[in-house]
């Protein structure tokens, strides 16, 4: 936290090492508070704890010291007054939507979104009478134009966004007056961009990904003003998507190495996209750090690092994508990102297999779209593995034949 001694004026990379230790007594490493409840000395103390909107010693669904320590690190890194952690990124997003919107309200969201967020907005919101308008988040002014004065409660953006790493103008989202603005900043992490600096009200992370960073925790977090988070908390306590102290401990462990991991993953992704551009099996490469990326200048302006994610489209379509997943050896085939293992996913044959081509196109997924997440293996091994797999795909289904 900002009020912690000896951390003022330091870089975020340095603060990430020691933040969240306000309640750590003299233990160097974060303490695991593996308890579901806490004893009280008196009725008046229990009453005070029960109504405290950032309580840590009443009942773990209300709050927990290990979880609060993680919340304090994220608030510190994002530069916000406060943060609240949840059972997952989707736990955080569903609490925002269901905690802040009522029947008759309206949401503006971008079309390019994480699949779970998209499903929440498309299938759950209508059941509760909450209207949603989807816009192309990369089109200047699209969010603001879709706002219905007096009805729109939330504007939801994601940047960089699934699946082609579209970059959304944070200043434009932050400047929208009226509705509360939300940015899912999972792909960037707080070390690459800080949406709150642009006036965005709530910053969401699936900390399951790069923040915890070891593929051993499922946890989400929302950063913003204490007033807004206290309001959100009053619903969240009833929703029950509380973060587990064990996962918060793993996230606290992870965040201390986020800076070095993010730098290494950015280096690997940068080397890979350079090798991909011009490969005969590859139709297009999407990476915010590439000059060919449609929002490259915006990314350079608002992101300190382009990150470890890259997306590419194979010329051979569905069959090439399917083959590629089975040809990689160092890189593994799993759904997630930001961890030590380099991973690839092929949405058209896995997560989005039930969608028709037109439906896939509407959410910017092509038949040969592959998403790559850099891990921490040696850069040369990762690049050689991906290029080797593409060479074999090209031998089996030569793009010249199509
Ligand atoms: C994974 C992810 C989520 C959902 O987070 P979970 O922790 O899996 O619930 C939300 N947004 C983005 C961008 C994600 O990558």
CSV table of C-alpha atoms and ligand atoms in Angstrom, one decimal, residues 88-91 93 114 117 158 162 184 186-187 206-209 218-220 337 371, ligand 1:
chain,number,residue,atom,x,y,z
A,88,UNK,CA,-11.7,-16.2,-10.4
A,89,UNK,CA,-11.7,-13.6,-13.1
A,90,UNK,CA,-15.2,-14.6,-14.0
A,91,UNK,CA,-16.2,-14.3,-10.3
A,93,UNK,CA,-16.8,-10.0,-13.7
A,114,UNK,CA,-12.9,-13.3,-23.4
A,117,UNK,CA,-17.4,-12.5,-20.4
A,158,UNK,CA,-10.8,-5.5,-22.6
A,162,UNK,CA,-9.2,-11.8,-27.2
A,184,UNK,CA,-10.2,-6.2,-18.3
A,186,UNK,CA,-5.5,-9.4,-17.8
A,187,UNK,CA,-3.3,-9.6,-20.9
A,206,UNK,CA,-7.9,-12.8,-14.1
A,207,UNK,CA,-4.9,-13.2,-11.7
A,208,UNK,CA,-5.2,-16.9,-12.6
A,209,UNK,CA,-3.0,-15.9,-15.6
A,218,UNK,CA,-7.6,-19.6,-9.8
A,219,UNK,CA,-8.2,-16.0,-8.6
A,220,UNK,CA,-9.6,-12.7,-9.9
A,337,UNK,CA,-1.8,-17.9,-20.5
A,371,UNK,CA,-3.2,-18.1,-29.8
B,1,LIG,C1,-9.1,-16.1,-18.2
B,1,LIG,C2,-9.7,-14.8,-18.5
B,1,LIG,C3,-10.8,-14.4,-17.8
B,1,LIG,C4,-11.5,-15.3,-16.8
B,1,LIG,O1,-10.7,-15.6,-15.7
B,1,LIG,P1,-10.8,-16.9,-14.8
B,1,LIG,O2,-9.8,-16.7,-13.7
B,1,LIG,O3,-10.5,-18.1,-15.7
B,1,LIG,O4,-12.2,-17.0,-14.3
B,1,LIG,C5,-11.3,-13.1,-18.0
B,1,LIG,N1,-10.7,-12.3,-18.9
B,1,LIG,C6,-9.6,-12.6,-19.6
B,1,LIG,C7,-9.0,-11.7,-20.5
B,1,LIG,C8,-9.1,-13.9,-19.4
B,1,LIG,O5,-8.0,-14.3,-20.1
